[in-house]
Amino acid sequence: MNGAMKMNDATMRFLLYACLWAISMPGYTQSAIRINQLGYKPGSIKYAAIAEPGTVVDFAVVRAGTSEKVLSGTLSVPVTSSFSGITTRLADFSALDRTGIYELVYNHQRSFRFTIAGNVFSELSKAAIKSYYYQRVSEPLRPAHAGKWSRAAGHPDDSVLVHASAASAARPEGTVIASPGGWYDAGDYNKYIVNSGITMGTLLSAYEDFSGYYDTVYLNIPESGNGIPDLLDEVLHNLRWMFTMQDPHDGGVYHKCTHAKFDGKVMPGITRAPRYVVQKTTAAALNFAAVMAQAARVYAGFGKELPGLADSCLKAATAAWNWSLQHPAVLYNQEEMNKQYAPPIVTGAYGDRNVQDEWFWAAVELSVTTADPGYLEAEQVDLNMNMSVPSWNAVAMMGVYTAIRNATVFERSLLHIQTLTNTLLTIADGWLSGGNKAFSTVMGQSRRDFAWGSNSVAMNQSVLLLKAFLHTKDRKYLNGASSNLDYVLGRNATGYSFVTGFGSQTPMHIHHRPSEADGIVAPIPGFLAGGPNPGQQDKCKYPFNDPERSYVDDYCSYASNEVAINWNAPLVYVVGAIDFLK
């Protein structure tokens, strides 16, 4: 090849960036075929949604890059979605179980490539867990473990100030404490106990339900090979930080460790502004108590590797519970706090106005760990509250999961396990009887599904459905859970696979400071983007305003394109479960 025809490195990089830019442009889709862009396991239900009007009713599946037809079929009748106006017809290719790489062809259009294989979700499972490694706060991420996303240590947090709102006689304002480690919460550089609650509870629950699976998952993190499953090694990193957030003088727990305001678009640790621990709250203490009680059970199985840890967890949980009994309704109101104390704190509030669900969850976890259901007798614990899909401010269902898993503990208690089980199954059956028929997913049957962090709604729905499957062994629940995994991997109104690095059209500009500031084109893989959110609180420019498509792949969109530890946790649970079960 002569020099005139040979592209130099700069030209090749330009073309690569141009292609990546085009793929990530708002509203860009390769075709009208909305499909799980990663793939399927043999024996699973397999659908694609054709989001295009027309009279053509035939489709085919071919081997990738060829015209070799391996299956043909006819589309379903048209269905119009209530939340975008998109009319789709479904292509059912569930009969195809031969392993391989394929494309679905409709009306001269080809879908993104997808794989059928027994281990199709294994790498995604690892990446979803390893996303937490990339969120580690006070240690460098070395090339041997982080590859091209290696970086220097972030915030050391070895000289954190007690904020005026958190001052006490034993620790007056300005007291310097150490609070290193943990995970950055989301796209920002702060650490929040309340959001760590549901995150840690979900990850520990994944291990309790599927320990045999996670015992074999290798992540290539610094602790790999130390005799403790890598998932639990990663959880332990945040658990040790949580210990530092408990005041040893009274058992109370600080709400968060934070800058006074958000950092700019810089790598972690660049700014040198003071860090603070802020106000002790009941929500923080009860989330802490629930997580520590659950961790005491899980890590008790690793007493040789981690001597004394389980006992320390239970002691810390009990102290936080006792503090909560003395302070049953200390709520975090950042706006009011800032009227009284300086400096004003304007980072994420996680201000919960109702802590009944936290009381229930903590009481259940302590009851199971101590084999003493007497915690349920505390006057603050309501055994008859409404249950819903979990979120950071609605954690009662976390207690239901634990109670059902450990039913014998409650045989002679005030808690009626059968009632809880019936509630869980009623919710699950309601989702299965409804669903978003335009995309054949459980996700999207209600406008309320498209909230801030809507993709975590989808994954938390799947967690509940998987809990129903574990209890009943009825595959309809497993299939429902899988439909929502198909949703986040591309069978949705936007056409995006919402997990970075997995799929052909994935978010390239997540609201995540390290991914945006590191100078690397590709974002860190394994993160679940927030997803469609018609609230559009960030005031970015969105290509669509309807609930199903209110998403933009732009760093400015913290309302639809941020990542968060509590959003990735149900992704970890769901992908691991389906990788293991199906």
Coordinates of C-alpha atoms in Angstrom, one line a residue:
M1 CA 0.0 0.0 0.0
N2 CA 1.5 3.4 -1.0
G3 CA 1.7 6.3 1.3
A4 CA -1.2 8.2 -0.3
M5 CA -3.6 5.4 0.5
K6 CA -2.3 4.7 4.0
M7 CA -4.2 6.3 6.9
N8 CA -2.0 7.7 9.7
D9 CA -2.7 7.1 13.3
A10 CA -4.3 10.5 13.8
T11 CA -6.8 9.9 11.0
M12 CA -7.7 6.5 12.3
R13 CA -8.3 7.9 15.8
F14 CA -10.5 10.6 14.2
L15 CA -12.6 8.1 12.4
L16 CA -12.9 6.0 15.5
Y17 CA -14.0 9.0 17.6
A18 CA -16.5 10.0 14.9
C19 CA -18.1 6.6 14.8
L20 CA -18.3 6.5 18.6
W21 CA -19.8 10.0 18.6
A22 CA -22.4 9.1 16.0
I23 CA -23.4 6.0 17.9
S24 CA -23.8 8.0 21.1
M25 CA -25.8 10.8 19.7
P26 CA -29.2 11.3 21.3
G27 CA -31.9 9.3 19.6
Y28 CA -29.4 7.4 17.4
T29 CA -30.4 3.9 16.6
Q30 CA -29.0 1.5 14.0
S31 CA -32.5 0.2 13.1
A32 CA -36.0 -0.2 14.3
I33 CA -35.1 -3.6 15.8
R34 CA -34.9 -3.3 19.6
I35 CA -33.2 -6.4 20.9
N36 CA -31.1 -7.6 23.9
Q37 CA -27.7 -6.6 22.4
L38 CA -25.7 -9.0 24.5
G39 CA -27.6 -12.2 24.1
Y40 CA -29.6 -15.1 25.5
K41 CA -29.1 -18.4 27.2
P42 CA -30.3 -21.6 25.4
G43 CA -33.8 -22.5 26.6
S44 CA -34.7 -18.9 27.4
I45 CA -37.5 -16.8 25.9
K46 CA -36.2 -14.6 23.1
Y47 CA -38.0 -11.6 21.7
A48 CA -37.2 -8.5 19.6
A49 CA -39.5 -5.5 19.3
I50 CA -39.8 -4.0 15.8
A51 CA -40.5 -0.4 16.3
E52 CA -41.6 0.5 12.8
P53 CA -44.9 0.6 11.1
G54 CA -45.3 -1.4 7.9
T55 CA -47.0 -4.3 6.1
V56 CA -44.0 -6.6 6.2
V57 CA -44.7 -9.4 8.7
D58 CA -41.9 -11.8 8.2
F59 CA -38.5 -11.9 10.0
A60 CA -35.5 -14.2 10.0
V61 CA -32.5 -14.9 12.2
V62 CA -29.2 -15.4 10.4
R63 CA -25.7 -16.2 11.4
A64 CA -23.9 -12.9 12.0
G65 CA -22.4 -11.4 8.9
T66 CA -24.0 -13.9 6.5
S67 CA -27.3 -14.6 4.8
E68 CA -27.4 -18.1 6.3
K69 CA -30.9 -18.3 7.7
V70 CA -31.3 -20.4 10.9
L71 CA -34.9 -19.5 11.8
S72 CA -37.8 -17.6 10.3
G73 CA -41.1 -16.4 11.7
T74 CA -44.0 -14.0 11.6
L75 CA -44.4 -10.8 13.7
S76 CA -47.1 -10.5 16.3
V77 CA -50.0 -8.0 15.9
P78 CA -49.1 -4.4 16.5
V79 CA -49.2 -2.9 20.0
T80 CA -48.8 0.8 20.9
S81 CA -47.0 1.7 24.0
S82 CA -48.8 3.9 26.5
F83 CA -45.7 5.9 27.4
S84 CA -44.1 6.8 24.1
G85 CA -46.7 6.2 21.4
I86 CA -44.3 3.8 19.7
T87 CA -46.1 0.9 17.9
T88 CA -44.2 -2.3 17.9
R89 CA -44.6 -5.9 16.7
L90 CA -42.8 -8.7 18.4
A91 CA -40.5 -11.2 16.8
D92 CA -40.4 -14.4 18.9
F93 CA -37.3 -16.5 18.2
S94 CA -37.4 -18.5 21.4
A95 CA -37.1 -21.8 19.4
L96 CA -33.5 -20.9 18.5
D97 CA -31.2 -22.6 21.0
R98 CA -28.1 -23.3 19.0
T99 CA -25.1 -21.5 20.4
G100 CA -23.6 -18.9 18.1
I101 CA -23.6 -15.3 17.1
Y102 CA -26.6 -14.0 15.2
E103 CA -28.5 -11.1 13.7
L104 CA -32.2 -10.7 13.3
V105 CA -33.3 -9.5 9.9
Y106 CA -36.5 -7.5 9.2
N107 CA -37.3 -5.7 6.0
H108 CA -33.7 -5.5 4.9
Q109 CA -32.6 -4.2 8.3
R110 CA -30.2 -6.1 10.5
S111 CA -30.3 -6.0 14.3
F112 CA -27.2 -5.6 16.5
R113 CA -25.4 -8.8 16.8
F114 CA -26.3 -11.0 19.8
T115 CA -25.0 -14.3 21.2
I116 CA -26.7 -17.4 22.3
A117 CA -24.5 -19.3 24.8
G118 CA -24.7 -20.8 28.3
N119 CA -22.2 -18.3 29.7
V120 CA -23.5 -15.2 27.8
F121 CA -23.9 -13.2 31.0
S122 CA -20.8 -14.2 32.8
E123 CA -18.6 -11.3 31.8
L124 CA -21.4 -8.8 32.4
S125 CA -21.8 -10.3 35.9
K126 CA -18.1 -9.8 36.7
A127 CA -18.1 -6.2 35.3
A128 CA -21.2 -5.2 37.2
I129 CA -19.5 -6.2 40.4
K130 CA -16.1 -4.8 39.5
S131 CA -17.7 -1.4 38.9
Y132 CA -17.5 -1.0 42.7
Y133 CA -13.7 -1.5 42.5
Y134 CA -13.5 1.5 40.2
Q135 CA -15.5 3.5 42.8
R136 CA -13.0 2.8 45.6
V137 CA -12.1 6.0 47.4
S138 CA -8.8 6.0 49.2
E139 CA -6.5 3.8 47.2
P140 CA -4.8 3.9 43.8
L141 CA -6.3 1.7 41.1
R142 CA -3.3 0.0 39.6
P143 CA -2.9 -1.1 35.9
A144 CA -2.7 -4.8 36.9
H145 CA -6.3 -4.5 38.2
A146 CA -7.8 -1.5 36.5
G147 CA -6.2 -1.6 33.1
K148 CA -6.4 1.6 31.1
W149 CA -8.7 3.0 33.8
S150 CA -5.9 3.0 36.4
R151 CA -5.6 6.2 38.5
A152 CA -4.1 7.6 41.6
A153 CA -5.8 7.3 44.9
G154 CA -8.7 9.6 45.4
H155 CA -9.7 11.3 48.7
P156 CA -7.6 10.0 51.6
D157 CA -10.3 11.0 54.1
D158 CA -7.8 10.6 56.9
S159 CA -8.5 14.1 58.2
V160 CA -12.3 14.6 58.1
L161 CA -13.9 17.3 60.1
V162 CA -16.9 16.9 62.3
H163 CA -19.5 19.4 60.9
A164 CA -21.3 21.7 63.3
S165 CA -24.5 19.7 62.7
A166 CA -22.8 16.6 64.0
A167 CA -21.0 18.1 67.0
S168 CA -21.2 16.5 70.4
A169 CA -19.5 16.9 73.8
A170 CA -17.1 14.1 72.9
R171 CA -16.6 15.3 69.4
P172 CA -17.1 19.1 69.2
E173 CA -17.2 21.0 65.9
G174 CA -14.0 20.7 64.0
T175 CA -12.8 17.5 65.6
V176 CA -10.6 15.6 63.1
I177 CA -11.5 12.0 62.5
A178 CA -10.4 9.4 59.9
S179 CA -13.0 8.0 57.5
P180 CA -11.1 6.4 54.7
G181 CA -12.2 3.9 52.1
G182 CA -15.6 3.1 50.9
W183 CA -17.1 3.7 47.5
Y184 CA -17.9 7.0 45.8
D185 CA -21.6 7.0 45.8
A186 CA -22.4 7.8 42.1
G187 CA -21.0 10.3 39.6
D188 CA -19.9 12.5 42.5
Y189 CA -17.1 12.1 45.1
N190 CA -19.1 11.8 48.3
K191 CA -20.1 8.8 50.5
Y192 CA -23.5 8.4 52.0
I193 CA -24.6 5.9 54.6
V194 CA -28.3 5.8 53.6
N195 CA -27.5 4.9 50.0
S196 CA -24.9 2.4 51.2
G197 CA -27.8 0.7 53.1
I198 CA -29.8 -0.7 50.2
T199 CA -26.6 -1.2 48.1
M200 CA -24.9 -3.3 50.7
G201 CA -28.1 -5.2 51.6
T202 CA -28.7 -6.1 48.0
L203 CA -25.1 -7.3 47.4
L204 CA -25.1 -9.3 50.7
S205 CA -28.5 -10.8 49.7
A206 CA -27.0 -11.9 46.4
Y207 CA -24.4 -13.8 48.2
E208 CA -26.8 -15.3 50.7
D209 CA -29.0 -16.5 47.8
F210 CA -26.3 -17.7 45.5
S211 CA -23.2 -18.3 47.5
G212 CA -22.2 -21.2 45.4
Y213 CA -22.1 -19.0 42.3
Y214 CA -20.2 -16.1 43.9
D215 CA -17.7 -18.4 45.5
T216 CA -16.3 -19.0 42.0
V217 CA -16.5 -15.5 40.5
Y218 CA -13.0 -14.1 39.9
L219 CA -12.7 -10.3 39.5
N220 CA -9.0 -9.6 39.4
I221 CA -9.1 -7.1 42.3
P222 CA -6.2 -6.7 44.7
E223 CA -7.7 -9.2 47.2
S224 CA -8.4 -12.0 44.7
G225 CA -7.2 -15.3 46.0
N226 CA -7.2 -14.4 49.7
G227 CA -9.7 -17.2 50.6
I228 CA -12.7 -14.8 50.6
P229 CA -15.1 -14.6 47.6
D230 CA -14.3 -11.5 45.5
L231 CA -17.8 -10.2 45.9
L232 CA -17.4 -10.2 49.6
D233 CA -13.9 -8.7 49.4
E234 CA -15.4 -5.8 47.5
V235 CA -18.3 -5.4 49.9
L236 CA -15.9 -5.5 52.8
H237 CA -14.1 -2.4 51.4
N238 CA -17.3 -0.4 51.9
L239 CA -18.2 -2.1 55.2
R240 CA -14.9 -1.0 56.8
W241 CA -15.7 2.6 55.8
M242 CA -19.1 2.3 57.4
F243 CA -17.5 1.4 60.7
T244 CA -15.8 4.7 60.7
M245 CA -19.1 6.5 60.4
Q246 CA -20.3 5.4 63.8
D247 CA -19.5 7.6 66.8
P248 CA -17.9 5.2 69.3
H249 CA -19.1 7.4 72.2
D250 CA -22.8 6.9 71.6
G251 CA -23.4 4.5 68.7
G252 CA -25.0 7.1 66.4
V253 CA -24.1 7.2 62.8
Y254 CA -23.2 10.2 60.6
H255 CA -25.4 10.7 57.6
K256 CA -22.6 11.2 55.1
C257 CA -19.0 12.0 54.5
T258 CA -18.8 14.8 52.0
H259 CA -17.4 18.1 50.6
A260 CA -19.6 21.1 51.3
K261 CA -20.4 21.2 47.6
F262 CA -19.9 18.9 44.6
D263 CA -16.5 18.7 42.9
G264 CA -16.2 19.8 39.3
K265 CA -15.5 17.6 36.4
V266 CA -12.1 16.4 37.7
M267 CA -10.4 13.2 38.6
P268 CA -10.9 12.1 42.3
G269 CA -8.7 13.8 44.9
I270 CA -7.7 16.8 42.7
T271 CA -9.6 19.2 44.9
R272 CA -8.4 19.8 48.4
A273 CA -11.6 21.3 50.0
P274 CA -12.4 20.1 53.5
R275 CA -14.4 16.9 54.0
Y276 CA -17.0 16.6 56.7
V277 CA -19.1 14.1 58.5
V278 CA -22.6 15.5 58.8
Q279 CA -25.4 15.1 61.4
K280 CA -26.3 11.8 62.9
T281 CA -29.7 10.6 61.8
T282 CA -32.1 7.8 62.5
A283 CA -32.2 6.7 58.9
A284 CA -28.4 6.4 58.8
A285 CA -28.3 4.5 62.1
L286 CA -31.0 2.0 61.0
N287 CA -29.5 1.4 57.6
F288 CA -26.2 0.9 59.3
A289 CA -27.8 -1.5 61.9
A290 CA -29.5 -3.6 59.1
V291 CA -26.3 -3.9 57.0
M292 CA -24.1 -4.7 60.0
A293 CA -26.4 -7.4 61.2
Q294 CA -26.6 -9.0 57.8
A295 CA -22.8 -8.7 57.4
A296 CA -22.4 -10.4 60.7
R297 CA -24.2 -13.5 59.4
V298 CA -22.4 -13.5 56.1
Y299 CA -18.9 -13.0 57.3
A300 CA -19.3 -15.4 60.2
G301 CA -18.5 -18.1 57.6
F302 CA -15.0 -16.6 57.2
G303 CA -13.9 -16.4 60.8
K304 CA -10.5 -17.8 59.9
E305 CA -9.7 -15.3 57.3
L306 CA -11.4 -12.4 59.1
P307 CA -11.2 -13.1 62.9
G308 CA -13.5 -11.1 65.0
L309 CA -15.2 -9.3 62.1
A310 CA -18.7 -10.9 62.6
D311 CA -18.6 -10.0 66.3
S312 CA -17.6 -6.4 65.5
C313 CA -20.4 -6.1 63.0
L314 CA -23.1 -7.4 65.4
K315 CA -21.7 -5.1 68.2
A316 CA -21.9 -2.1 65.9
A317 CA -25.4 -3.0 64.7
T318 CA -26.6 -3.3 68.3
A319 CA -25.1 0.1 69.3
A320 CA -26.8 1.8 66.3
W321 CA -30.1 0.1 67.1
N322 CA -29.9 1.3 70.7
W323 CA -29.0 4.9 69.6
S324 CA -32.1 4.8 67.3
L325 CA -34.3 3.7 70.2
Q326 CA -33.2 6.9 72.0
H327 CA -33.5 9.0 68.9
P328 CA -36.4 7.4 67.0
A329 CA -37.1 10.2 64.5
V330 CA -34.0 12.4 63.8
L331 CA -34.6 13.2 60.2
Y332 CA -32.2 14.7 57.7
N333 CA -33.5 18.1 56.4
Q334 CA -30.6 19.7 54.6
E335 CA -32.3 23.0 53.9
E336 CA -33.2 23.5 57.6
M337 CA -29.8 22.3 58.7
N338 CA -28.1 24.9 56.5
K339 CA -30.1 27.7 58.2
Q340 CA -28.5 26.7 61.5
Y341 CA -24.9 25.6 60.7
A342 CA -22.0 26.5 58.5
P343 CA -20.6 25.8 56.1
P344 CA -23.8 25.0 54.1
I345 CA -23.9 21.4 52.7
V346 CA -25.3 21.1 49.2
T347 CA -24.4 17.6 48.2
G348 CA -26.9 14.7 47.9
A349 CA -29.3 14.9 50.8
Y350 CA -30.9 11.4 50.9
G351 CA -33.4 13.0 53.2
D352 CA -36.0 10.4 54.2
R353 CA -39.2 11.7 55.7
N354 CA -40.4 8.4 57.0
V355 CA -38.2 5.8 58.7
Q356 CA -40.9 3.1 59.4
D357 CA -39.4 0.9 56.6
E358 CA -35.9 1.3 58.1
W359 CA -37.1 0.3 61.5
F360 CA -38.7 -2.9 60.0
W361 CA -35.6 -3.8 58.0
A362 CA -33.2 -3.4 60.9
A363 CA -35.5 -5.3 63.3
V364 CA -35.7 -8.2 60.9
E365 CA -31.9 -8.4 60.2
L366 CA -31.1 -8.2 63.9
S367 CA -33.7 -10.8 64.7
V368 CA -32.3 -13.3 62.2
T369 CA -28.7 -12.7 63.2
T370 CA -29.4 -13.1 66.9
A371 CA -32.2 -15.7 66.5
D372 CA -34.2 -13.3 68.7
P373 CA -37.4 -11.9 67.1
G374 CA -37.8 -9.7 70.1
Y375 CA -36.5 -6.7 68.1
L376 CA -39.9 -6.8 66.3
E377 CA -41.6 -5.8 69.6
A378 CA -40.1 -2.3 69.6
E379 CA -42.9 0.2 69.5
Q380 CA -41.4 1.9 66.4
V381 CA -41.7 -1.3 64.3
D382 CA -44.8 -1.5 62.2
L383 CA -45.5 -5.0 61.0
N384 CA -48.4 -4.0 58.7
M385 CA -46.9 -1.2 56.5
N386 CA -47.3 -1.1 52.8
M387 CA -44.6 -3.0 50.9
S388 CA -43.2 -1.9 47.5
V389 CA -40.3 -2.4 45.2
P390 CA -37.2 -1.4 47.1
S391 CA -35.4 1.9 46.7
W392 CA -33.0 3.9 48.9
N393 CA -35.9 5.4 50.8
A394 CA -38.2 2.4 50.8
V395 CA -36.4 -0.6 52.3
A396 CA -39.1 -2.6 54.0
M397 CA -39.1 -5.2 51.2
M398 CA -35.4 -5.9 52.1
G399 CA -36.7 -7.1 55.4
V400 CA -39.3 -9.2 53.7
Y401 CA -36.7 -10.9 51.6
T402 CA -34.6 -11.7 54.7
A403 CA -37.6 -12.9 56.7
I404 CA -38.8 -15.2 54.0
R405 CA -35.3 -16.6 53.6
N406 CA -35.1 -17.3 57.4
A407 CA -38.7 -18.2 58.1
T408 CA -38.0 -20.5 61.0
V409 CA -36.6 -17.7 63.1
F410 CA -40.1 -16.1 63.2
E411 CA -42.2 -19.2 63.8
R412 CA -43.3 -18.0 67.3
S413 CA -43.1 -14.3 66.7
L414 CA -45.4 -11.4 65.8
L415 CA -44.3 -11.6 62.2
H416 CA -46.5 -13.7 59.9
I417 CA -44.3 -15.1 57.2
Q418 CA -47.1 -16.4 55.1
T419 CA -48.6 -12.9 54.9
L420 CA -45.3 -11.5 53.8
T421 CA -45.0 -14.3 51.2
N422 CA -48.5 -13.6 49.9
T423 CA -47.7 -9.9 49.6
L424 CA -44.5 -10.6 47.6
L425 CA -46.3 -13.0 45.3
T426 CA -49.3 -10.7 44.8
I427 CA -46.9 -7.9 43.7
A428 CA -45.1 -10.3 41.4
D429 CA -48.3 -11.7 39.9
G430 CA -49.6 -8.2 39.3
W431 CA -46.5 -7.3 37.3
L432 CA -46.7 -10.4 35.2
S433 CA -50.4 -9.9 34.4
G434 CA -49.7 -6.3 33.3
G435 CA -46.4 -5.6 31.8
N436 CA -45.4 -3.4 28.8
K437 CA -46.8 -5.4 26.0
A438 CA -45.2 -3.3 23.3
F439 CA -41.7 -4.5 24.4
S440 CA -42.8 -7.7 26.3
T441 CA -41.2 -6.5 29.5
V442 CA -42.4 -6.2 33.1
M443 CA -40.8 -2.8 33.2
G444 CA -42.9 0.1 31.8
Q445 CA -46.4 -0.9 32.7
S446 CA -46.8 2.3 34.8
R447 CA -45.6 5.8 34.3
R448 CA -44.2 5.6 37.9
D449 CA -41.6 3.1 36.5
F450 CA -39.9 6.0 34.7
A451 CA -38.6 7.8 37.7
W452 CA -35.1 9.0 38.5
G453 CA -33.0 5.9 38.2
S454 CA -35.7 4.0 36.2
N455 CA -33.3 1.3 35.2
S456 CA -32.8 0.4 38.8
V457 CA -36.6 0.2 39.1
A458 CA -36.4 -2.5 36.3
M459 CA -33.7 -4.3 38.1
N460 CA -35.3 -4.2 41.5
Q461 CA -38.5 -5.5 40.0
S462 CA -36.4 -8.4 38.7
V463 CA -34.9 -9.0 42.1
L464 CA -38.4 -9.3 43.6
L465 CA -39.4 -11.7 40.7
L466 CA -36.3 -13.8 41.3
K467 CA -37.2 -14.0 45.0
A468 CA -40.6 -15.2 44.0
F469 CA -39.0 -17.8 41.8
L470 CA -36.7 -19.0 44.6
H471 CA -39.7 -19.5 46.8
T472 CA -42.0 -21.1 44.3
K473 CA -39.7 -22.6 41.6
D474 CA -42.3 -21.3 39.1
R475 CA -40.4 -20.3 35.9
K476 CA -42.9 -17.6 35.1
Y477 CA -41.2 -15.4 37.6
L478 CA -37.7 -16.2 36.2
N479 CA -39.0 -15.3 32.7
G480 CA -40.4 -12.1 34.0
A481 CA -37.1 -11.2 35.7
S482 CA -35.3 -12.0 32.4
S483 CA -37.6 -9.7 30.4
N484 CA -36.3 -6.7 32.4
L485 CA -32.7 -7.7 31.8
D486 CA -33.6 -7.7 28.1
Y487 CA -35.0 -4.2 28.7
V488 CA -31.8 -2.7 30.1
L489 CA -29.7 -4.5 27.5
G490 CA -31.6 -2.9 24.5
R491 CA -35.2 -4.1 24.2
N492 CA -36.6 -0.7 25.0
A493 CA -38.0 2.4 23.4
T494 CA -34.6 4.2 23.3
G495 CA -32.7 1.4 21.6
Y496 CA -29.8 1.7 24.0
S497 CA -28.2 -1.1 26.0
F498 CA -27.9 0.9 29.2
V499 CA -24.8 -1.0 30.6
T500 CA -21.5 0.7 29.7
G501 CA -19.4 -1.6 27.5
F502 CA -22.0 -4.3 27.0
G503 CA -23.9 -4.1 23.7
S504 CA -23.5 -2.3 20.4
Q505 CA -25.2 1.0 21.3
T506 CA -24.3 1.9 24.9
P507 CA -23.8 5.1 26.9
M508 CA -20.5 6.8 26.1
H509 CA -21.0 10.0 28.2
I510 CA -22.3 8.8 31.6
H511 CA -22.5 11.4 34.4
H512 CA -19.5 10.0 36.2
R513 CA -16.6 12.3 36.9
P514 CA -13.8 9.7 36.5
S515 CA -15.1 8.5 33.2
E516 CA -15.5 12.0 31.9
A517 CA -12.2 13.4 33.2
D518 CA -9.8 10.6 32.5
G519 CA -9.3 11.4 28.8
I520 CA -10.2 7.8 27.7
V521 CA -12.9 7.6 25.1
A522 CA -14.7 4.5 26.5
P523 CA -16.3 4.9 30.0
I524 CA -15.5 2.4 32.7
P525 CA -17.5 -0.8 31.8
G526 CA -20.2 -2.4 33.9
F527 CA -22.1 0.7 35.0
L528 CA -25.9 0.9 34.7
A529 CA -27.0 4.3 33.5
G530 CA -30.0 5.8 35.2
G531 CA -32.4 5.5 32.3
P532 CA -35.4 7.4 31.0
N533 CA -36.7 10.1 33.4
P534 CA -39.3 12.5 32.2
G535 CA -38.6 14.8 35.2
Q536 CA -35.5 16.0 33.3
Q537 CA -34.3 17.8 36.5
D538 CA -30.9 18.5 35.0
K539 CA -32.4 20.9 32.3
C540 CA -30.3 19.2 29.6
K541 CA -31.6 19.0 26.0
Y542 CA -33.4 15.7 25.5
P543 CA -34.4 14.4 22.1
F544 CA -37.8 13.2 23.5
N545 CA -40.0 14.2 26.4
D546 CA -42.2 11.1 26.7
P547 CA -41.5 8.8 29.7
E548 CA -40.1 5.9 27.8
R549 CA -37.6 7.9 25.7
S550 CA -36.7 10.7 28.1
Y551 CA -33.0 9.9 28.0
V552 CA -29.9 11.5 26.6
D553 CA -26.4 10.1 26.5
D554 CA -24.7 13.3 27.7
Y555 CA -22.5 14.0 30.8
C556 CA -24.8 17.0 31.7
S557 CA -27.7 14.6 32.2
Y558 CA -27.4 13.5 35.8
A559 CA -31.2 12.9 35.8
S560 CA -31.0 10.2 33.1
N561 CA -27.3 9.3 32.6
E562 CA -25.7 9.2 36.0
V563 CA -24.5 6.0 37.6
A564 CA -24.9 5.0 41.3
I565 CA -23.9 2.2 43.6
N566 CA -27.6 1.5 44.5
W567 CA -28.5 1.2 40.8
N568 CA -25.7 -1.3 40.1
A569 CA -26.5 -3.5 43.1
P570 CA -29.7 -5.0 41.7
L571 CA -28.0 -5.4 38.3
V572 CA -25.4 -7.5 40.1
Y573 CA -28.1 -9.6 41.8
V574 CA -30.1 -10.1 38.6
V575 CA -27.3 -10.9 36.2
G576 CA -25.6 -13.3 38.6
A577 CA -28.9 -15.0 39.4
I578 CA -29.8 -15.5 35.7
D579 CA -26.2 -16.5 34.8
F580 CA -26.5 -19.2 37.6
L581 CA -30.1 -20.3 37.2
K582 CA -31.0 -20.5 33.6

